[in-house]
Short mmCIF file of C-alpha atoms and ligand atoms in Angstrom, two decimals:
data_model
loop_
_atom_site.label_atom_id
_atom_site.label_comp_id
_atom_site.label_asym_id
_atom_site.label_seq_id
_atom_site.Cartn_x
_atom_site.Cartn_y
_atom_site.Cartn_z
CA MET A 1 121.86 -17.09 236.05
CA ASN A 2 124.71 -20.30 237.15
CA ILE A 3 125.83 -23.20 235.57
CA GLU A 4 123.65 -25.44 237.32
CA GLU A 5 120.90 -23.39 236.13
CA PHE A 6 122.62 -23.32 232.82
CA ARG A 7 123.27 -26.64 231.98
CA ALA A 8 118.97 -27.76 232.94
CA GLU A 9 117.62 -25.12 231.09
CA SER A 10 119.87 -25.84 228.30
CA HIS A 11 118.50 -29.04 228.34
CA ARG A 12 115.56 -27.84 228.78
CA MET A 13 116.40 -25.46 225.14
CA ALA A 14 117.15 -28.70 223.47
CA ASP A 15 114.02 -30.58 223.98
CA ARG A 16 111.76 -27.45 222.59
CA ILE A 17 114.34 -26.96 219.67
CA ALA A 18 113.55 -30.19 218.91
CA ASP A 19 110.20 -29.93 219.10
CA TYR A 20 109.64 -27.33 217.19
CA PHE A 21 111.12 -28.74 214.43
CA GLU A 22 108.63 -31.76 214.93
CA LEU A 23 105.50 -28.76 214.91
CA VAL A 24 106.92 -26.78 212.29
CA SER A 25 104.35 -27.75 209.81
CA SER A 26 101.38 -26.39 212.24
CA TYR A 27 102.14 -22.69 212.65
CA PRO A 28 101.03 -20.90 209.81
CA VAL A 29 104.22 -20.28 207.59
CA LYS A 30 103.52 -16.23 207.06
CA SER A 31 103.24 -14.94 210.52
CA GLN A 32 99.46 -13.36 210.88
CA VAL A 33 100.55 -10.75 212.96
CA GLN A 34 99.91 -7.08 211.92
CA PRO A 35 102.28 -4.44 212.22
CA GLY A 36 103.20 -3.30 215.45
CA GLU A 37 101.78 -5.99 217.19
CA ILE A 38 104.38 -7.49 219.02
CA LEU A 39 106.47 -4.15 219.45
CA ASP A 40 103.23 -3.23 221.38
CA ALA A 41 103.44 -7.07 223.35
CA LEU A 42 106.87 -6.17 225.07
CA PRO A 43 107.23 -3.75 228.04
CA GLN A 44 108.21 -0.65 227.31
CA GLN A 45 110.90 -0.32 230.10
CA PRO A 46 113.48 -3.29 230.83
CA PRO A 47 112.90 -5.53 233.72
CA ALA A 48 114.94 -3.66 237.02
CA VAL A 49 115.70 -7.06 238.42
CA SER A 50 117.06 -10.86 237.41
CA GLU A 51 113.70 -12.10 235.74
CA SER A 52 113.57 -16.77 235.79
CA MET A 53 114.02 -18.09 232.54
CA ASP A 54 110.25 -19.98 232.65
CA SER A 55 109.30 -16.19 232.51
CA ILE A 56 111.33 -15.14 229.96
CA MET A 57 110.16 -18.08 227.75
CA ALA A 58 106.42 -18.04 228.63
CA ASP A 59 106.63 -14.62 226.98
CA PHE A 60 109.08 -16.07 223.79
CA GLU A 61 106.00 -18.56 223.30
CA ARG A 62 102.95 -15.89 223.74
CA ILE A 63 104.60 -12.90 222.62
CA ILE A 64 107.69 -13.29 220.13
CA MET A 65 106.64 -16.91 218.32
CA PRO A 66 103.33 -15.86 216.82
CA GLY A 67 105.45 -13.18 214.94
CA ILE A 68 107.85 -15.66 213.58
CA THR A 69 107.63 -16.14 209.60
CA HIS A 70 108.57 -19.78 209.38
CA TRP A 71 111.67 -20.38 206.79
CA GLN A 72 112.01 -24.05 208.22
CA SER A 73 108.62 -25.04 207.51
CA PRO A 74 108.11 -27.63 204.45
CA SER A 75 105.27 -25.17 203.37
CA PHE A 76 107.58 -21.92 202.69
CA PHE A 77 108.23 -21.47 199.04
CA ALA A 78 108.57 -17.94 199.36
CA TYR A 79 111.54 -15.98 197.74
CA PHE A 80 114.69 -18.12 198.11
CA PRO A 81 114.99 -19.93 200.99
CA ALA A 82 117.11 -19.67 204.29
CA ASN A 83 117.59 -23.10 205.15
CA SER A 84 118.96 -24.60 207.93
CA SER A 85 119.51 -28.45 209.01
CA TYR A 86 120.17 -30.46 212.27
CA PRO A 87 123.43 -30.62 211.83
CA SER A 88 123.57 -27.12 210.59
CA VAL A 89 121.57 -25.97 213.99
CA LEU A 90 124.22 -28.36 216.65
CA ALA A 91 127.42 -26.64 214.86
CA GLU A 92 125.46 -23.32 216.11
CA MET A 93 125.04 -24.09 219.04
CA LEU A 94 128.67 -24.82 219.75
CA THR A 95 130.06 -21.39 218.12
CA SER A 96 127.76 -19.09 220.43
CA ALA A 97 129.31 -21.22 223.35
CA LEU A 98 133.09 -20.32 221.60
CA ALA A 99 132.19 -17.25 220.67
CA GLN A 100 135.10 -16.70 218.53
CA GLN A 101 136.39 -13.78 217.34
CA GLY A 102 137.92 -14.83 213.92
CA MET A 103 139.35 -11.70 212.91
CA ILE A 104 143.17 -12.30 212.30
CA TRP A 105 144.80 -16.01 212.95
CA GLU A 106 146.15 -15.58 216.51
CA THR A 107 142.38 -14.55 217.75
CA SER A 108 141.27 -18.37 216.56
CA PRO A 109 143.59 -20.42 214.81
CA ALA A 110 140.91 -23.26 214.30
CA ALA A 111 138.54 -20.83 213.12
CA THR A 112 141.04 -19.66 210.65
CA GLU A 113 142.22 -22.86 209.68
CA LEU A 114 138.58 -24.96 209.16
CA GLU A 115 137.67 -22.00 207.36
CA ASP A 116 140.59 -22.54 204.87
CA ARG A 117 140.05 -26.25 204.61
CA VAL A 118 136.55 -26.19 203.70
CA MET A 119 136.66 -24.01 201.26
CA GLU A 120 138.75 -26.39 199.76
CA TRP A 121 135.81 -28.84 199.95
CA LEU A 122 133.26 -26.60 197.86
CA LYS A 123 135.97 -26.26 194.68
CA GLN A 124 135.71 -29.80 194.73
CA ILE A 125 131.98 -30.41 195.41
CA PHE A 126 131.31 -27.80 192.92
CA GLY A 127 134.22 -28.34 190.19
CA LEU A 128 135.26 -25.01 190.55
CA PRO A 129 138.44 -23.85 189.30
CA GLU A 130 141.90 -25.18 190.96
CA THR A 131 143.09 -21.75 190.92
CA TRP A 132 140.34 -20.13 192.88
CA THR A 133 140.46 -19.45 197.36
CA GLY A 134 137.80 -18.69 198.59
CA VAL A 135 136.25 -16.65 202.17
CA ILE A 136 133.52 -16.55 203.88
CA GLN A 137 131.00 -13.71 203.71
CA ASP A 138 127.94 -12.76 205.68
CA THR A 139 125.90 -12.24 202.64
CA ALA A 140 125.87 -12.57 198.96
CA SER A 141 126.11 -8.48 199.39
CA ALA A 142 128.97 -8.14 201.01
CA SER A 143 130.81 -10.77 199.05
CA THR A 144 129.71 -8.65 195.50
CA LEU A 145 131.02 -5.40 197.63
CA ALA A 146 133.97 -6.87 198.12
CA ALA A 147 134.03 -7.99 194.14
CA LEU A 148 133.42 -3.71 193.68
CA LEU A 149 136.03 -3.19 195.55
CA THR A 150 138.30 -4.64 194.41
CA ALA A 151 137.92 -4.66 190.89
CA ARG A 152 137.53 -0.35 191.29
CA GLU A 153 141.29 -0.71 193.19
CA ARG A 154 142.35 -2.79 190.63
CA ALA A 155 140.89 -0.72 187.54
CA THR A 156 142.85 2.44 189.52
CA ASP A 157 145.65 0.45 189.85
CA TRP A 158 144.74 1.08 193.58
CA ASN A 159 144.69 4.99 193.49
CA VAL A 160 140.91 5.61 195.15
CA ASN A 161 141.90 3.40 198.14
CA ASP A 162 144.77 6.00 198.78
CA ASN A 163 143.35 9.30 196.76
CA GLY A 164 139.62 9.02 196.40
CA PHE A 165 137.85 9.24 193.04
CA ALA A 166 138.99 12.26 192.23
CA PRO A 167 140.89 12.30 189.27
CA GLU A 168 139.46 9.06 187.81
CA PRO A 169 136.45 9.57 184.96
CA GLY A 170 133.40 7.91 185.55
CA LEU A 171 133.90 4.26 186.12
CA ARG A 172 131.22 2.14 184.70
CA ILE A 173 129.98 -1.31 185.87
CA TYR A 174 127.41 -3.31 184.24
CA CYS A 175 124.84 -5.93 184.76
CA SER A 176 121.26 -6.77 183.93
CA LEU A 177 118.18 -5.55 184.19
CA GLU A 178 117.43 -8.86 185.86
CA THR A 179 120.49 -8.37 188.39
CA HIS A 180 119.56 -8.78 192.27
CA SER A 181 119.40 -5.52 194.19
CA SER A 182 122.77 -6.16 196.06
CA ILE A 183 124.85 -5.09 193.46
CA GLU A 184 123.22 -1.93 192.61
CA LYS A 185 123.65 -1.29 196.48
CA ALA A 186 127.45 -1.99 196.12
CA ALA A 187 127.65 0.31 193.19
CA LYS A 188 126.59 2.74 195.80
CA ILE A 189 128.95 2.32 198.24
CA ALA A 190 131.89 1.79 196.68
CA GLY A 191 131.44 5.36 195.20
CA TYR A 192 131.03 4.28 191.75
CA GLY A 193 127.82 5.68 192.01
CA LYS A 194 124.56 4.54 190.93
CA ASN A 195 124.53 6.02 187.18
CA ASN A 196 127.46 4.55 186.22
CA LEU A 197 125.89 1.06 186.66
CA ILE A 198 124.29 0.06 183.19
CA LYS A 199 121.58 -2.26 183.04
CA VAL A 200 121.89 -4.37 180.27
CA ALA A 201 118.75 -5.64 178.43
CA VAL A 202 117.60 -9.26 178.63
CA LYS A 203 116.42 -11.55 176.10
CA GLU A 204 112.83 -13.58 176.34
CA ASP A 205 114.38 -15.96 178.75
CA GLY A 206 115.33 -13.12 180.76
CA SER A 207 119.28 -13.45 180.83
CA MET A 208 122.36 -10.87 179.31
CA ASP A 209 121.83 -9.59 176.12
CA ALA A 210 125.85 -10.50 175.18
CA GLY A 211 125.90 -8.18 172.34
CA ALA A 212 123.58 -5.09 174.14
CA LEU A 213 126.78 -5.60 176.89
CA GLU A 214 129.37 -5.49 174.67
CA LYS A 215 127.53 -2.28 172.66
CA ALA A 216 127.17 -0.46 175.76
CA ILE A 217 130.72 -1.24 176.59
CA GLY A 218 131.83 0.09 173.42
CA ASP A 219 129.90 3.28 173.85
CA ASP A 220 131.29 4.06 177.33
CA LEU A 221 135.11 3.92 176.03
CA HIS A 222 133.43 6.30 173.18
CA ALA A 223 133.03 8.31 175.67
CA GLY A 224 135.63 8.76 177.52
CA LEU A 225 134.30 6.95 180.55
CA LYS A 226 135.93 3.83 181.90
CA PRO A 227 134.94 0.46 182.09
CA VAL A 228 135.72 -2.30 184.92
CA CYS A 229 133.44 -4.83 185.58
CA VAL A 230 130.74 -6.63 184.58
CA VAL A 231 128.19 -8.46 187.10
CA GLY A 232 126.58 -12.15 185.74
CA THR A 233 123.95 -14.51 187.44
CA LEU A 234 123.68 -17.53 187.42
CA GLY A 235 120.18 -18.31 188.61
CA THR A 236 118.23 -14.30 188.66
CA THR A 237 116.06 -13.81 191.65
CA GLY A 238 113.09 -13.20 189.95
CA THR A 239 112.59 -15.81 187.38
CA THR A 240 116.38 -18.25 187.66
CA ALA A 241 117.53 -17.09 184.41
CA ASN A 242 121.00 -17.83 184.05
CA ASP A 243 123.57 -15.12 181.81
CA PRO A 244 125.66 -16.63 179.47
CA LEU A 245 128.43 -16.74 181.09
CA GLU A 246 131.34 -17.55 177.98
CA GLU A 247 130.41 -15.13 175.64
CA ILE A 248 130.31 -12.27 178.96
CA GLY A 249 133.92 -13.64 179.93
CA ALA A 250 135.31 -13.32 176.44
CA ILE A 251 133.90 -9.78 176.52
CA CYS A 252 135.76 -9.30 179.89
CA GLN A 253 139.02 -10.36 178.74
CA LYS A 254 138.83 -8.29 175.33
CA PHE A 255 138.36 -5.29 177.27
CA ASN A 256 140.54 -6.18 180.53
CA LEU A 257 137.32 -6.48 182.86
CA TRP A 258 136.70 -8.29 186.06
CA PHE A 259 133.95 -10.58 185.51
CA HIS A 260 131.77 -10.63 188.92
CA VAL A 261 129.33 -13.74 189.28
CA ASP A 262 126.30 -13.59 191.29
CA ALA A 263 125.14 -17.86 192.03
CA ALA A 264 123.75 -16.51 195.49
CA TYR A 265 120.79 -18.82 195.57
CA GLY A 266 121.69 -21.07 191.83
CA GLY A 267 125.42 -22.32 192.54
CA THR A 268 123.59 -24.85 194.65
CA ALA A 269 122.36 -26.89 192.14
CA LEU A 270 126.36 -26.96 190.49
CA MET A 271 127.48 -29.50 192.87
CA LEU A 272 125.03 -31.68 190.50
CA PRO A 273 127.12 -33.58 187.78
CA GLU A 274 124.12 -32.59 185.32
CA MET A 275 124.54 -29.34 186.03
CA ARG A 276 128.13 -29.09 185.58
CA HIS A 277 127.49 -27.35 182.44
CA LEU A 278 126.83 -24.28 183.84
CA THR A 279 130.09 -23.88 185.38
CA ALA A 280 131.72 -23.35 181.60
CA GLY A 281 131.87 -19.61 181.55
CA LEU A 282 132.93 -19.87 184.89
CA LYS A 283 136.74 -20.09 184.13
CA PHE A 284 136.65 -16.45 183.21
CA ALA A 285 135.84 -15.64 186.88
CA ASP A 286 137.63 -13.23 188.81
CA SER A 287 135.47 -13.38 191.47
CA TYR A 288 132.33 -15.86 192.00
CA VAL A 289 129.53 -16.29 194.88
CA PHE A 290 127.15 -18.58 196.06
CA ASN A 291 125.24 -18.81 199.60
CA PRO A 292 125.21 -21.63 201.40
CA HIS A 293 122.85 -20.26 203.45
CA LYS A 294 120.07 -20.07 201.00
CA TRP A 295 119.81 -23.25 199.22
CA MET A 296 122.78 -25.67 201.00
CA PHE A 297 121.23 -26.63 204.93
CA THR A 298 123.87 -24.12 206.32
CA ASN A 299 122.00 -21.36 208.46
CA PHE A 300 122.26 -17.97 208.22
CA ASP A 301 124.81 -16.46 207.85
CA CYS A 302 127.62 -18.33 205.65
CA SER A 303 128.20 -16.89 201.90
CA ALA A 304 131.12 -18.59 200.29
CA TYR A 305 133.07 -16.34 197.96
CA PHE A 306 135.83 -16.95 195.46
CA VAL A 307 138.51 -15.23 193.91
CA ARG A 308 141.16 -15.33 191.20
CA ASP A 309 143.62 -13.17 192.50
CA THR A 310 143.66 -13.69 196.93
CA GLU A 311 146.87 -10.43 196.31
CA ALA A 312 144.16 -8.13 194.61
CA LEU A 313 141.76 -9.06 197.59
CA THR A 314 144.10 -8.17 200.32
CA ARG A 315 145.89 -5.69 199.23
CA THR A 316 142.44 -3.85 198.73
CA PHE A 317 140.65 -4.28 202.48
CA SER A 318 144.12 -5.03 204.35
CA ILE A 319 145.31 -2.46 206.87
CA LEU A 320 147.95 -3.12 209.73
CA PRO A 321 147.41 -0.86 213.06
CA GLU A 322 150.07 -1.66 215.20
CA TYR A 323 147.65 -3.81 217.78
CA LEU A 324 147.35 -5.96 215.00
CA ARG A 325 150.49 -6.96 214.58
CA THR A 326 151.41 -10.27 214.82
CA ALA A 327 154.89 -12.74 214.71
CA THR A 328 152.79 -14.95 211.95
CA ARG A 329 151.73 -12.32 209.91
CA GLY A 330 152.85 -14.07 206.48
CA GLN A 331 152.20 -17.16 206.96
CA VAL A 332 148.85 -17.71 208.23
CA LYS A 333 145.36 -16.58 206.82
CA ASP A 334 144.44 -12.54 208.20
CA TYR A 335 140.59 -13.06 207.11
CA ARG A 336 140.09 -9.59 208.35
CA ASP A 337 141.73 -8.30 205.43
CA TRP A 338 139.89 -10.79 203.49
CA GLY A 339 136.40 -8.22 203.49
CA VAL A 340 134.59 -5.26 204.90
CA ALA A 341 134.24 -6.70 208.36
CA LEU A 342 137.26 -6.46 211.40
CA GLY A 343 135.49 -9.27 213.59
CA ARG A 344 134.31 -12.57 212.21
CA ARG A 345 132.26 -14.85 213.15
CA PHE A 346 133.11 -18.82 213.05
CA ARG A 347 130.83 -19.79 210.43
CA ALA A 348 132.75 -22.38 209.07
CA LEU A 349 132.33 -25.02 211.55
CA LYS A 350 128.63 -25.07 210.58
CA LEU A 351 129.07 -25.75 207.07
CA TRP A 352 132.02 -28.47 207.78
CA PHE A 353 129.57 -30.24 210.25
CA VAL A 354 126.40 -29.94 207.14
CA ILE A 355 128.87 -31.46 204.83
CA ARG A 356 130.14 -34.25 206.88
CA SER A 357 126.72 -34.73 208.43
CA PHE A 358 125.06 -35.39 205.04
CA GLY A 359 128.01 -36.64 202.99
CA VAL A 360 128.35 -34.80 199.49
CA GLU A 361 126.08 -37.67 198.11
CA GLY A 362 123.51 -37.19 200.47
CA LEU A 363 123.99 -32.99 199.59
CA ARG A 364 123.11 -33.99 196.43
CA GLU A 365 120.49 -36.49 197.08
CA LYS A 366 118.44 -33.14 198.78
CA VAL A 367 119.83 -31.04 195.78
CA ARG A 368 117.88 -33.47 192.89
CA LYS A 369 115.22 -33.89 194.76
CA HIS A 370 114.00 -30.79 194.76
CA LEU A 371 114.52 -29.98 190.82
CA ASP A 372 112.62 -33.45 190.20
CA LEU A 373 109.88 -31.97 192.57
CA ALA A 374 109.79 -28.66 190.65
CA ARG A 375 110.09 -30.72 187.33
CA TRP A 376 107.04 -32.37 188.40
CA LEU A 377 104.94 -29.01 189.70
CA SER A 378 106.05 -27.43 186.05
CA GLU A 379 104.80 -30.17 184.13
CA THR A 380 101.67 -30.03 186.44
CA ILE A 381 101.19 -26.48 185.90
CA GLU A 382 101.72 -27.07 182.17
CA ASN A 383 98.51 -29.66 182.00
CA THR A 384 96.32 -27.57 184.03
CA GLU A 385 93.84 -25.18 182.29
CA GLY A 386 93.74 -22.40 183.52
CA PHE A 387 97.12 -22.40 185.14
CA GLU A 388 100.44 -20.95 182.61
CA LEU A 389 104.21 -21.82 183.29
CA LEU A 390 105.58 -17.60 182.71
CA ALA A 391 109.06 -18.71 182.64
CA PRO A 392 112.11 -21.51 181.92
CA VAL A 393 112.03 -23.95 185.34
CA ASN A 394 116.16 -23.77 185.37
CA TYR A 395 116.34 -24.60 188.95
CA SER A 396 113.94 -25.27 191.54
CA LEU A 397 111.65 -21.93 191.22
CA VAL A 398 108.78 -22.11 189.42
CA CYS A 399 107.12 -18.93 187.99
CA PHE A 400 103.25 -19.30 186.92
CA ARG A 401 99.73 -17.73 186.80
CA TYR A 402 96.56 -18.26 186.83
CA ARG A 403 94.55 -17.75 183.71
CA PRO A 404 90.85 -18.69 183.73
CA GLU A 405 89.79 -19.25 179.87
CA ALA A 406 87.88 -16.60 180.21
CA ILE A 407 90.21 -13.23 181.29
CA ALA A 408 92.03 -11.99 178.35
CA ASP A 409 92.38 -8.12 180.18
CA GLU A 410 96.39 -8.33 181.50
CA GLU A 411 95.38 -6.01 184.78
CA LYS A 412 92.82 -7.96 185.43
CA LEU A 413 94.69 -10.76 185.70
CA ASN A 414 97.26 -9.33 187.10
CA GLN A 415 95.23 -8.28 190.08
CA ILE A 416 93.32 -11.84 190.45
CA ASN A 417 96.73 -13.56 190.85
CA GLN A 418 97.92 -10.51 193.47
CA GLN A 419 94.59 -11.70 195.48
CA LEU A 420 95.91 -15.60 194.49
CA LEU A 421 98.75 -14.82 196.18
CA GLN A 422 97.76 -13.03 199.67
CA LYS A 423 94.41 -16.04 200.05
CA VAL A 424 96.43 -18.52 199.55
CA ASN A 425 99.34 -17.23 202.66
CA GLN A 426 96.41 -15.81 204.60
CA THR A 427 95.11 -19.31 205.77
CA GLY A 428 99.04 -20.56 207.09
CA ARG A 429 99.70 -23.44 204.88
CA LEU A 430 102.33 -22.18 202.65
CA TYR A 431 104.04 -19.37 201.84
CA ILE A 432 104.84 -18.00 198.87
CA THR A 433 106.26 -14.38 197.24
CA HIS A 434 105.92 -12.95 193.74
CA THR A 435 107.63 -10.63 190.51
CA LYS A 436 106.37 -9.43 187.81
CA ILE A 437 107.89 -10.78 184.00
CA ALA A 438 107.13 -8.48 181.73
CA GLY A 439 104.48 -6.52 183.33
CA LYS A 440 102.85 -10.20 184.14
CA TYR A 441 102.02 -10.31 187.75
CA THR A 442 103.64 -13.43 188.68
CA LEU A 443 104.01 -16.73 191.36
CA ARG A 444 107.14 -17.85 192.60
CA LEU A 445 106.84 -20.92 194.29
CA VAL A 446 110.35 -22.31 195.63
CA ILE A 447 111.43 -25.68 196.11
CA ALA A 448 113.52 -25.59 198.07
CA GLN A 449 112.98 -26.32 202.39
CA THR A 450 115.87 -28.44 204.07
CA TYR A 451 112.96 -31.38 205.12
CA VAL A 452 110.44 -30.59 202.03
CA GLU A 453 108.72 -33.61 200.36
CA ARG A 454 106.70 -34.59 197.50
CA HIS A 455 103.74 -34.32 199.66
CA HIS A 456 104.44 -30.91 200.52
CA VAL A 457 104.22 -29.50 197.40
CA GLU A 458 101.55 -31.69 196.14
CA ALA A 459 99.25 -29.81 199.65
CA ALA A 460 100.34 -26.20 198.28
CA TRP A 461 99.68 -27.12 194.52
CA SER A 462 95.69 -28.60 195.79
CA LEU A 463 95.74 -26.01 198.38
CA ILE A 464 96.92 -22.60 195.48
CA ARG A 465 94.65 -24.61 192.69
CA LYS A 466 91.28 -24.94 195.08
CA THR A 467 91.78 -21.35 196.32
CA ALA A 468 91.81 -19.97 192.49
CA SER A 469 88.58 -22.09 191.78
CA ARG A 470 87.60 -20.01 194.60
CA LEU A 471 88.29 -16.27 193.56
CA SER A 472 84.95 -14.63 192.64
CA ILE A 473 85.98 -12.68 189.50
C1 LIG B 501 119.45 -13.24 197.34
C2 LIG B 501 120.48 -12.87 196.75
C3 LIG B 501 121.79 -12.32 196.86
C4 LIG B 501 121.14 -11.73 197.92
O1 LIG B 501 122.02 -12.25 198.84
P1 LIG B 501 122.73 -11.70 200.06
O2 LIG B 501 122.76 -13.25 200.66
O3 LIG B 501 120.56 -11.46 201.53
O4 LIG B 501 123.31 -10.98 200.59
C5 LIG B 501 122.03 -11.89 195.87
N1 LIG B 501 122.42 -12.24 194.79
C6 LIG B 501 121.03 -13.04 194.05
C7 LIG B 501 121.19 -13.64 193.24
C8 LIG B 501 120.43 -13.53 195.00
O5 LIG B 501 119.19 -14.77 194.89
#
């Protein structure tokens, strides 16, 4: 491909992308292909000679598109969203064209300093503590890993980095039973070991029982183990429960433990003044993560990680081989020392585009709309015979199930709801997922897609009701 061809093809591509956004609701939201179908349609041998864009794009439409689950459909209500938006996609075009490698300041001063600035903006938008410093990580999983590694190093006076674990007693991490699986993964990778991750009991609303946490810490101290870190969550993945951060924070202070807060999805809601009460306990936190790539209209991947003590973070990760020595070291941020990866994409650009194009008020308006729609749906469900809510609606996730009057058997109800989920997803007109709450098969419907409107939620609800009424039970 030469530059003239590139120019012509990129114009066509821009139109194709705009067409996609216009037509996205007409595709089945959840891909309907069977395992292996895409793989089998792809030639086993790579092409020996150049192929035209026409031929590549024809195969893209024919082979790839059927295997796409449309995360950007306004009828995507599954998991938590991985949103994009028009300004974010435009920024991603530039990001890929510039193809920056921002491992140190000198390799891309703009990537470093824009990141610095937008992270400061986020602190203002979300009312986060002024003393914090932010850095973009690829995912919440990587952010939490960074937290656990830093906590490990601080607790051992940077000894494990140098000497491994050998002389240390069991270092203990605490989270709740409802904490995201990334905490367990980080505990394994960071060398604490899964068995040193204590999953504290939750209350009926799914939030961590702070009394049980304090008891677990006391028991461990008594047994000669070494409590190191507590992970609290704002907006658990199953049901968006909020852990009592103030109580947990006070416990961390009392025992001198690292306090990491995972607000991967829920954190976005803190931009609303009416949700600010949730930030109360953050003053105790040592580190905090939320994902603009979930609910803040910014393409995956973009995870905002904040720490109180940057020195502890960079001391944990810093390396200095000869080939990375620069004259500016010490005067600038070299983000390679702020996380696991050396190489870094220019992720700040899309966040900058999104914040500027929406404006802070525009962002708030969208998030508020999603919360209002979730409230509307939950009230509707509450007033509909044969359905019930299964968890408080703290953000824009609604947890519910079909519960026809005649059926009381829990096993049977679980089967019916599993069937209902499969049937509605098979229609391709929406996509929802499930969780289990106290053994109950629970339907999860998240209203957070960038371009979702009330009529999409109404259509989804109407389809769920109609499908439920037609189940043969
Ligand atoms: C989605 C989610 C994560 C994982 O996010 P990644 O960015 O995909 O690693 C972690 N914690 C919570 C609470 C989540 O909802």
